[in-house]
PDB file of C-alpha atoms in Angstrom:
ATOM      1  CA  MET A   1       0.000   0.000   0.000  1.00 54.00           C
ATOM      2  CA  ASP A   2       1.205   3.511  -0.810  1.00 48.00           C
ATOM      3  CA  HIS A   3       0.608   4.905   2.666  1.00 43.00           C
ATOM      4  CA  GLU A   4       3.236   2.960   4.620  1.00 44.00           C
ATOM      5  CA  GLU A   5       5.159   6.175   5.391  1.00 42.00           C
ATOM      6  CA  ASN A   6       1.991   8.045   6.332  1.00 42.00           C
ATOM      7  CA  ASN A   7      -0.031   7.017   9.363  1.00 53.00           C
ATOM      8  CA  ASN A   8      -3.231   8.760   8.276  1.00 83.00           C
ATOM      9  CA  PHE A   9      -5.124   9.433   5.095  1.00 88.00           C
ATOM     10  CA  GLU A  10      -5.192  13.233   5.322  1.00 89.00           C
ATOM     11  CA  LYS A  11      -1.384  13.442   5.255  1.00 90.00           C
ATOM     12  CA  PHE A  12      -1.239  10.951   2.373  1.00 91.00           C
ATOM     13  CA  PHE A  13      -3.917  12.942   0.542  1.00 91.00           C
ATOM     14  CA  ILE A  14      -2.037  16.269   0.888  1.00 92.00           C
ATOM     15  CA  GLU A  15       1.194  14.624  -0.275  1.00 93.00           C
ATOM     16  CA  ARG A  16      -0.548  13.254  -3.367  1.00 92.00           C
ATOM     17  CA  LEU A  17      -1.931  16.686  -4.192  1.00 93.00           C
ATOM     18  CA  ARG A  18       1.581  18.125  -3.963  1.00 93.00           C
ATOM     19  CA  GLN A  19       3.052  15.363  -6.139  1.00 93.00           C
ATOM     20  CA  LYS A  20       0.364  15.794  -8.795  1.00 91.00           C
ATOM     21  CA  ASN A  21       0.452  19.594  -8.470  1.00 92.00           C
ATOM     22  CA  ILE A  22      -3.349  19.735  -8.221  1.00 92.00           C
ATOM     23  CA  SER A  23      -5.235  22.287  -6.159  1.00 93.00           C
ATOM     24  CA  LEU A  24      -8.381  21.482  -4.206  1.00 92.00           C
ATOM     25  CA  LYS A  25     -10.428  23.629  -6.581  1.00 93.00           C
ATOM     26  CA  LYS A  26      -9.128  21.808  -9.647  1.00 93.00           C
ATOM     27  CA  LEU A  27      -9.618  18.443  -7.937  1.00 93.00           C
ATOM     28  CA  SER A  28     -13.207  19.444  -7.135  1.00 94.00           C
ATOM     29  CA  ASP A  29     -13.821  20.234 -10.806  1.00 94.00           C
ATOM     30  CA  ILE A  30     -12.358  16.888 -11.882  1.00 93.00           C
ATOM     31  CA  THR A  31     -14.083  14.626  -9.343  1.00 92.00           C
ATOM     32  CA  GLY A  32     -17.326  16.505  -8.710  1.00 93.00           C
ATOM     33  CA  ILE A  33     -16.602  16.446  -4.956  1.00 94.00           C
ATOM     34  CA  SER A  34     -17.325  19.793  -3.346  1.00 93.00           C
ATOM     35  CA  LYS A  35     -14.319  21.875  -2.262  1.00 92.00           C
ATOM     36  CA  ASN A  36     -15.703  21.963   1.284  1.00 93.00           C
ATOM     37  CA  ASN A  37     -15.666  18.156   1.515  1.00 92.00           C
ATOM     38  CA  LEU A  38     -12.142  18.042   0.068  1.00 92.00           C
ATOM     39  CA  GLU A  39     -11.009  20.514   2.733  1.00 93.00           C
ATOM     40  CA  ASN A  40     -12.566  18.303   5.436  1.00 90.00           C
ATOM     41  CA  ILE A  41     -10.645  15.313   4.050  1.00 91.00           C
ATOM     42  CA  ALA A  42      -7.382  17.271   3.927  1.00 89.00           C
ATOM     43  CA  SER A  43      -7.832  18.433   7.537  1.00 89.00           C
ATOM     44  CA  GLY A  44      -8.915  15.005   8.822  1.00 84.00           C
ATOM     45  CA  ASN A  45     -12.382  16.275   9.748  1.00 86.00           C
ATOM     46  CA  PHE A  46     -14.163  13.122   8.645  1.00 86.00           C
ATOM     47  CA  LYS A  47     -17.138  13.845  10.894  1.00 85.00           C
ATOM     48  CA  GLY A  48     -17.927  16.817   8.673  1.00 85.00           C
ATOM     49  CA  LEU A  49     -18.312  14.509   5.670  1.00 88.00           C
ATOM     50  CA  PRO A  50     -21.467  12.714   4.540  1.00 89.00           C
ATOM     51  CA  SER A  51     -22.150   9.160   5.721  1.00 86.00           C
ATOM     52  CA  ALA A  52     -19.899   6.218   4.927  1.00 88.00           C
ATOM     53  CA  PRO A  53     -21.255   5.298   1.460  1.00 90.00           C
ATOM     54  CA  TYR A  54     -20.567   8.818   0.167  1.00 91.00           C
ATOM     55  CA  PHE A  55     -17.181   9.060   1.909  1.00 89.00           C
ATOM     56  CA  ARG A  56     -16.185   5.714   0.401  1.00 91.00           C
ATOM     57  CA  GLY A  57     -17.223   6.990  -3.029  1.00 93.00           C
ATOM     58  CA  TYR A  58     -15.052  10.082  -2.532  1.00 92.00           C
ATOM     59  CA  VAL A  59     -12.000   7.991  -1.628  1.00 91.00           C
ATOM     60  CA  ILE A  60     -12.426   5.757  -4.696  1.00 93.00           C
ATOM     61  CA  LYS A  61     -12.807   8.793  -6.987  1.00 94.00           C
ATOM     62  CA  LEU A  62      -9.734  10.422  -5.479  1.00 93.00           C
ATOM     63  CA  GLY A  63      -7.792   7.193  -5.964  1.00 91.00           C
ATOM     64  CA  ASN A  64      -8.670   7.164  -9.667  1.00 94.00           C
ATOM     65  CA  VAL A  65      -7.404  10.730 -10.092  1.00 92.00           C
ATOM     66  CA  LEU A  66      -4.402  10.652  -7.722  1.00 92.00           C
ATOM     67  CA  ASP A  67      -3.301   7.096  -8.600  1.00 91.00           C
ATOM     68  CA  PHE A  68      -3.836   5.100  -5.403  1.00 92.00           C
ATOM     69  CA  ASN A  69      -5.987   2.142  -4.368  1.00 92.00           C
ATOM     70  CA  GLY A  70      -9.160   3.692  -2.991  1.00 88.00           C
ATOM     71  CA  GLU A  71     -10.612   0.406  -1.689  1.00 92.00           C
ATOM     72  CA  GLU A  72      -7.514  -0.380   0.372  1.00 90.00           C
ATOM     73  CA  TRP A  73      -7.389   3.138   1.779  1.00 90.00           C
ATOM     74  CA  TRP A  74     -11.078   2.986   2.647  1.00 89.00           C
ATOM     75  CA  GLU A  75     -10.522  -0.121   4.769  1.00 88.00           C
ATOM     76  CA  GLU A  76      -7.655   1.657   6.532  1.00 85.00           C
ATOM     77  CA  ILE A  77      -9.708   4.811   7.108  1.00 85.00           C
ATOM     78  CA  LYS A  78     -12.473   2.811   8.769  1.00 82.00           C
ATOM     79  CA  LYS A  79      -9.942   1.378  11.216  1.00 78.00           C
ATOM     80  CA  GLU A  80      -8.208   4.669  12.064  1.00 68.00           C
ATOM     81  CA  SER A  81     -11.047   7.175  12.268  1.00 61.00           C
ATOM     82  CA  ALA A  82     -14.663   7.701  13.165  1.00 58.00           C
ATOM     83  CA  VAL A  83     -16.762   7.382  10.040  1.00 66.00           C
ATOM     84  CA  LYS A  84     -20.504   7.918   9.902  1.00 63.00           C
ATOM     85  CA  LYS A  85     -22.047   4.497   9.435  1.00 61.00           C
ATOM     86  CA  SER A  86     -25.066   3.805   7.261  1.00 58.00           C
ATOM     87  CA  GLY A  87     -25.040   0.064   6.640  1.00 53.00           C
ATOM     88  CA  ALA A  88     -23.107  -3.169   6.775  1.00 52.00           C
ATOM     89  CA  LYS A  89     -21.557  -2.785   3.320  1.00 52.00           C
ATOM     90  CA  ASP A  90     -21.288   1.035   3.296  1.00 51.00           C
ATOM     91  CA  LEU A  91     -22.552   1.266  -0.284  1.00 51.00           C
ATOM     92  CA  LEU A  92     -23.998   4.319  -1.961  1.00 49.00           C
ATOM     93  CA  PRO A  93     -27.790   4.276  -2.084  1.00 50.00           C
ATOM     94  CA  LYS A  94     -29.363   3.796  -5.472  1.00 54.00           C
ATOM     95  CA  ASN A  95     -30.087   6.951  -7.379  1.00 50.00           C
ATOM     96  CA  ARG A  96     -33.843   7.104  -7.677  1.00 50.00           C
ATOM     97  CA  PHE A  97     -33.513   9.743 -10.399  1.00 49.00           C
ATOM     98  CA  ALA A  98     -31.233   7.616 -12.567  1.00 50.00           C
ATOM     99  CA  LYS A  99     -32.664   6.413 -15.866  1.00 59.00           C
ATOM    100  CA  LYS A 100     -33.916   2.875 -15.655  1.00 63.00           C
ATOM    101  CA  ASN A 101     -33.519   0.293 -18.376  1.00 70.00           C
ATOM    102  CA  PRO A 102     -36.820   0.361 -20.308  1.00 80.00           C
ATOM    103  CA  MET A 103     -36.263  -3.070 -21.892  1.00 83.00           C
ATOM    104  CA  LYS A 104     -37.434  -5.009 -18.844  1.00 80.00           C
ATOM    105  CA  TYR A 105     -40.617  -2.949 -18.750  1.00 84.00           C
ATOM    106  CA  ILE A 106     -41.197  -3.597 -22.460  1.00 92.00           C
ATOM    107  CA  ILE A 107     -40.735  -7.335 -21.926  1.00 92.00           C
ATOM    108  CA  LEU A 108     -43.054  -7.227 -18.915  1.00 88.00           C
ATOM    109  CA  ALA A 109     -45.696  -5.379 -20.946  1.00 91.00           C
ATOM    110  CA  ILE A 110     -45.464  -7.956 -23.753  1.00 94.00           C
ATOM    111  CA  VAL A 111     -45.836 -10.828 -21.281  1.00 93.00           C
ATOM    112  CA  ILE A 112     -48.869  -9.157 -19.684  1.00 95.00           C
ATOM    113  CA  LEU A 113     -50.413  -8.535 -23.123  1.00 93.00           C
ATOM    114  CA  ILE A 114     -49.923 -12.144 -24.259  1.00 94.00           C
ATOM    115  CA  THR A 115     -51.300 -13.429 -20.966  1.00 91.00           C
ATOM    116  CA  GLY A 116     -54.325 -11.151 -21.282  1.00 86.00           C
ATOM    117  CA  ILE A 117     -55.063 -12.325 -24.839  1.00 90.00           C
ATOM    118  CA  TYR A 118     -54.721 -15.971 -23.806  1.00 84.00           C
ATOM    119  CA  MET A 119     -57.032 -15.515 -20.825  1.00 79.00           C
ATOM    120  CA  ALA A 120     -59.586 -13.700 -22.995  1.00 76.00           C
ATOM    121  CA  LEU A 121     -59.625 -16.567 -25.501  1.00 71.00           C
ATOM    122  CA  GLN A 122     -59.948 -19.146 -22.753  1.00 67.00           C
ATOM    123  CA  PHE A 123     -62.739 -17.150 -21.114  1.00 68.00           C
ATOM    124  CA  ARG A 124     -64.581 -16.983 -24.423  1.00 64.00           C
ATOM    125  CA  LYS A 125     -64.250 -20.746 -24.833  1.00 65.00           C
ATOM    126  CA  MET A 126     -65.551 -21.311 -21.315  1.00 66.00           C
ATOM    127  CA  ILE A 127     -68.708 -19.220 -21.601  1.00 70.00           C
ATOM    128  CA  GLY A 128     -69.210 -18.834 -25.371  1.00 73.00           C
ATOM    129  CA  GLN A 129     -72.001 -20.197 -27.573  1.00 81.00           C
ATOM    130  CA  PRO A 130     -71.488 -23.689 -29.091  1.00 86.00           C
ATOM    131  CA  VAL A 131     -71.644 -23.971 -32.886  1.00 87.00           C
ATOM    132  CA  LEU A 132     -73.612 -27.040 -34.038  1.00 88.00           C
ATOM    133  CA  SER A 133     -74.332 -28.295 -37.569  1.00 92.00           C
ATOM    134  CA  LEU A 134     -75.867 -31.397 -39.179  1.00 90.00           C
ATOM    135  CA  THR A 135     -74.110 -32.598 -42.333  1.00 92.00           C
ATOM    136  CA  PHE A 136     -76.354 -35.642 -42.934  1.00 91.00           C
ATOM    137  CA  PRO A 137     -79.261 -35.668 -43.493  1.00 88.00           C
ATOM    138  CA  ASN A 138     -78.993 -32.346 -45.283  1.00 88.00           C
ATOM    139  CA  GLN A 139     -82.780 -31.866 -45.478  1.00 86.00           C
ATOM    140  CA  ASN A 140     -85.365 -31.235 -42.795  1.00 89.00           C
ATOM    141  CA  PRO A 141     -87.697 -33.084 -42.849  1.00 86.00           C
ATOM    142  CA  TYR A 142     -85.904 -35.977 -44.513  1.00 86.00           C
ATOM    143  CA  THR A 143     -87.525 -39.100 -45.998  1.00 87.00           C
ATOM    144  CA  ALA A 144     -85.594 -42.331 -45.477  1.00 82.00           C
ATOM    145  CA  SER A 145     -86.137 -45.666 -47.223  1.00 81.00           C
ATOM    146  CA  SER A 146     -84.293 -47.686 -44.576  1.00 82.00           C
ATOM    147  CA  SER A 147     -85.206 -48.358 -40.970  1.00 81.00           C
ATOM    148  CA  GLU A 148     -81.700 -47.354 -39.831  1.00 88.00           C
ATOM    149  CA  ILE A 149     -79.839 -44.151 -40.609  1.00 88.00           C
ATOM    150  CA  THR A 150     -76.579 -42.504 -39.476  1.00 93.00           C
ATOM    151  CA  LEU A 151     -76.833 -38.912 -38.287  1.00 90.00           C
ATOM    152  CA  GLN A 152     -73.618 -36.983 -38.944  1.00 92.00           C
ATOM    153  CA  GLY A 153     -72.513 -33.484 -38.006  1.00 93.00           C
ATOM    154  CA  LYS A 154     -69.891 -31.174 -36.546  1.00 91.00           C
ATOM    155  CA  VAL A 155     -69.672 -29.148 -33.342  1.00 89.00           C
ATOM    156  CA  SER A 156     -67.222 -26.600 -31.953  1.00 84.00           C
ATOM    157  CA  ASN A 157     -66.779 -24.757 -28.648  1.00 82.00           C
ATOM    158  CA  ALA A 158     -68.810 -27.417 -26.828  1.00 83.00           C
ATOM    159  CA  ASP A 159     -68.098 -29.643 -23.830  1.00 81.00           C
ATOM    160  CA  SER A 160     -70.838 -32.217 -24.449  1.00 87.00           C
ATOM    161  CA  LEU A 161     -73.240 -33.423 -27.146  1.00 90.00           C
ATOM    162  CA  SER A 162     -76.453 -35.425 -26.853  1.00 92.00           C
ATOM    163  CA  ILE A 163     -79.230 -36.749 -29.104  1.00 93.00           C
ATOM    164  CA  ASN A 164     -82.607 -37.110 -27.381  1.00 92.00           C
ATOM    165  CA  GLY A 165     -80.755 -37.083 -24.051  1.00 89.00           C
ATOM    166  CA  GLU A 166     -78.164 -39.727 -25.011  1.00 92.00           C
ATOM    167  CA  ASN A 167     -74.529 -38.565 -24.806  1.00 89.00           C
ATOM    168  CA  ILE A 168     -72.563 -38.702 -28.063  1.00 93.00           C
ATOM    169  CA  ASN A 169     -68.769 -38.845 -28.406  1.00 90.00           C
ATOM    170  CA  ILE A 170     -67.120 -35.886 -30.143  1.00 93.00           C
ATOM    171  CA  ALA A 171     -64.034 -36.589 -32.276  1.00 94.00           C
ATOM    172  CA  PRO A 172     -60.904 -34.408 -31.823  1.00 89.00           C
ATOM    173  CA  ASP A 173     -61.751 -32.560 -35.054  1.00 92.00           C
ATOM    174  CA  GLY A 174     -65.279 -31.815 -33.779  1.00 90.00           C
ATOM    175  CA  THR A 175     -67.130 -34.328 -35.967  1.00 94.00           C
ATOM    176  CA  TRP A 176     -69.702 -36.764 -34.585  1.00 92.00           C
ATOM    177  CA  GLN A 177     -72.072 -39.485 -35.816  1.00 92.00           C
ATOM    178  CA  LYS A 178     -74.832 -41.685 -34.414  1.00 91.00           C
ATOM    179  CA  ASN A 179     -76.799 -44.642 -35.836  1.00 92.00           C
ATOM    180  CA  VAL A 180     -80.530 -44.371 -35.088  1.00 89.00           C
ATOM    181  CA  LEU A 181     -83.546 -46.620 -35.721  1.00 85.00           C
ATOM    182  CA  LEU A 182     -86.678 -45.293 -37.442  1.00 82.00           C
ATOM    183  CA  PHE A 183     -90.316 -46.217 -36.914  1.00 79.00           C
ATOM    184  CA  SER A 184     -92.214 -47.153 -40.078  1.00 72.00           C
ATOM    185  CA  ASN A 185     -94.649 -44.585 -41.504  1.00 67.00           C
ATOM    186  CA  ASN A 186     -94.006 -42.268 -38.561  1.00 69.00           C
ATOM    187  CA  GLN A 187     -92.280 -38.916 -38.222  1.00 75.00           C
ATOM    188  CA  ASN A 188     -89.141 -39.563 -36.161  1.00 87.00           C
ATOM    189  CA  THR A 189     -87.908 -36.533 -34.200  1.00 90.00           C
ATOM    190  CA  PHE A 190     -84.303 -36.145 -33.035  1.00 87.00           C
ATOM    191  CA  LYS A 191     -83.222 -33.267 -30.787  1.00 90.00           C
ATOM    192  CA  ILE A 192     -79.462 -32.645 -30.942  1.00 93.00           C
ATOM    193  CA  THR A 193     -78.027 -30.524 -28.107  1.00 91.00           C
ATOM    194  CA  ALA A 194     -74.502 -29.115 -27.654  1.00 87.00           C
ATOM    195  CA  LYS A 195     -73.613 -27.646 -24.235  1.00 83.00           C
ATOM    196  CA  LYS A 196     -70.879 -25.615 -22.554  1.00 78.00           C
ATOM    197  CA  PHE A 197     -69.850 -26.394 -18.989  1.00 70.00           C
ATOM    198  CA  LEU A 198     -70.189 -22.747 -17.893  1.00 69.00           C
ATOM    199  CA  GLY A 199     -71.935 -21.327 -20.934  1.00 64.00           C
ATOM    200  CA  SER A 200     -75.067 -21.712 -22.985  1.00 79.00           C
ATOM    201  CA  GLU A 201     -76.256 -24.443 -25.366  1.00 83.00           C
ATOM    202  CA  ALA A 202     -77.244 -24.876 -29.009  1.00 85.00           C
ATOM    203  CA  ASP A 203     -80.061 -27.118 -30.307  1.00 90.00           C
ATOM    204  CA  LEU A 204     -81.038 -28.687 -33.622  1.00 84.00           C
ATOM    205  CA  VAL A 205     -84.274 -30.600 -34.286  1.00 92.00           C
ATOM    206  CA  GLU A 206     -84.290 -33.025 -37.235  1.00 88.00           C
ATOM    207  CA  GLN A 207     -87.471 -34.686 -38.565  1.00 85.00           C
ATOM    208  CA  ILE A 208     -87.043 -37.997 -40.440  1.00 88.00           C
ATOM    209  CA  ILE A 209     -89.894 -39.933 -42.091  1.00 87.00           C
ATOM    210  CA  TYR A 210     -89.395 -43.641 -42.737  1.00 82.00           C
ATOM    211  CA  ASN A 211     -91.186 -44.676 -45.974  1.00 81.00           C
ATOM    212  CA  ASN A 212     -91.122 -48.471 -46.385  1.00 76.00           C
ATOM    213  CA  SER A 213     -91.646 -48.960 -50.146  1.00 68.00           C
ATOM    214  CA  ASN A 214     -91.678 -52.806 -49.801  1.00 54.00           C
ATOM    215  CA  ILE A 215     -95.172 -52.844 -48.230  1.00 46.00           C
ATOM    216  CA  GLN A 216     -97.688 -53.723 -50.987  1.00 46.00           C
ATOM    217  CA  THR A 217    -101.097 -52.084 -50.819  1.00 46.00           C
ATOM    218  CA  GLN A 218    -104.238 -53.105 -52.805  1.00 45.00           C
ATOM    219  CA  THR A 219    -105.741 -50.268 -54.809  1.00 48.00           C
ATOM    220  CA  PRO A 220    -109.527 -49.690 -54.949  1.00 50.00           C
ATOM    221  CA  THR A 221    -109.554 -50.364 -58.728  1.00 48.00           C
ATOM    222  CA  THR A 222    -108.121 -53.847 -58.263  1.00 49.00           C
ATOM    223  CA  THR A 223    -110.711 -54.572 -55.585  1.00 49.00           C
ATOM    224  CA  ILE A 224    -113.604 -53.506 -57.855  1.00 50.00           C
ATOM    225  CA  ILE A 225    -112.367 -55.639 -60.768  1.00 52.00           C
ATOM    226  CA  ASN A 226    -111.985 -58.683 -58.550  1.00 58.00           C
ATOM    227  CA  ALA A 227    -115.476 -58.144 -57.098  1.00 53.00           C
ATOM    228  CA  THR A 228    -116.992 -57.839 -60.599  1.00 58.00           C
ATOM    229  CA  LYS A 229    -115.386 -61.086 -61.743  1.00 63.00           C
ATOM    230  CA  THR A 230    -116.715 -62.856 -58.666  1.00 63.00           C
ATOM    231  CA  ILE A 231    -120.279 -61.609 -59.313  1.00 62.00           C
ATOM    232  CA  GLU A 232    -120.160 -62.676 -62.968  1.00 66.00           C
ATOM    233  CA  LYS A 233    -118.903 -66.123 -62.020  1.00 67.00           C
ATOM    234  CA  ASN A 234    -121.615 -66.571 -59.408  1.00 65.00           C
ATOM    235  CA  ALA A 235    -124.336 -65.433 -61.888  1.00 58.00           C
ATOM    236  CA  THR A 236    -123.209 -67.931 -64.529  1.00 62.00           C
ATOM    237  CA  GLN A 237    -123.285 -70.758 -62.033  1.00 65.00           C
ATOM    238  CA  THR A 238    -126.812 -69.772 -60.935  1.00 60.00           C
ATOM    239  CA  ILE A 239    -128.158 -69.752 -64.527  1.00 52.00           C
ATOM    240  CA  GLN A 240    -126.634 -73.136 -65.263  1.00 61.00           C
ATOM    241  CA  GLN A 241    -128.205 -74.637 -62.168  1.00 63.00           C
ATOM    242  CA  SER A 242    -131.651 -73.219 -63.060  1.00 57.00           C
ATOM    243  CA  SER A 243    -131.493 -74.543 -66.625  1.00 53.00           C
ATOM    244  CA  THR A 244    -130.591 -78.012 -65.471  1.00 55.00           C
ATOM    245  CA  GLN A 245    -133.512 -78.114 -63.104  1.00 53.00           C
ATOM    246  CA  ASN A 246    -135.981 -77.110 -65.897  1.00 53.00           C
ATOM    247  CA  GLY A 247    -134.598 -79.673 -68.331  1.00 54.00           C
ATOM    248  CA  LEU A 248    -133.205 -77.001 -70.636  1.00 43.00           C
ATOM    249  CA  LEU A 249    -129.811 -77.144 -72.268  1.00 42.00           C
ATOM    250  CA  VAL A 250    -128.034 -73.925 -72.313  1.00 43.00           C
ATOM    251  CA  HIS A 251    -125.402 -73.452 -74.988  1.00 44.00           C
TER     252      HIS A 251
END
């Protein structure tokens, strides 16, 4: 350490000023330390200086200008003199007026914005209206020629799907299908309902008529013709019987 021949900092400080040929006024201009505080240092009046963090900062600045190790001298000063204490590490307080790095605030704002958008989308999914469609049959009412038919459709933004109260599985892509049985010559009604857990629901009502074309029906015309033939046959038989009884031959 440079102060082996000097038993206190004020003497070492004055000697350095003489060696560098620097006045207190010039040193004040260079370091930004007030001339009054420099005079207190030169006279050993450390009690007249600000608290330890500021005093330490002065010593380090002076070391940079006067070419000595400010940290080593600071440790020596604390041992030899009464220094106003302010904390365990004697560091300068943060400058509340210093410009802060805006990048971390920009990043924080972006994170908050992304989080807000995500939460808004999730909230909409939770309480939004389901979208339900029927792809087959594509008519309402629909006439079917078979007693069994497959209902097909697609749903989105829904947590559950049912047909006439029976739960239906929804594929990952939102499609669904269900085989149903139809009653002959009746209008079959199917109510399809999509629901949200915390939201509303959407309904579709499909009417399907089963027309069994294999059932044969007898028309009135056929019945009349058959009845006429029966009457004619019975009349002929009656005439023949009467002629036989009277001994007449009918040609």
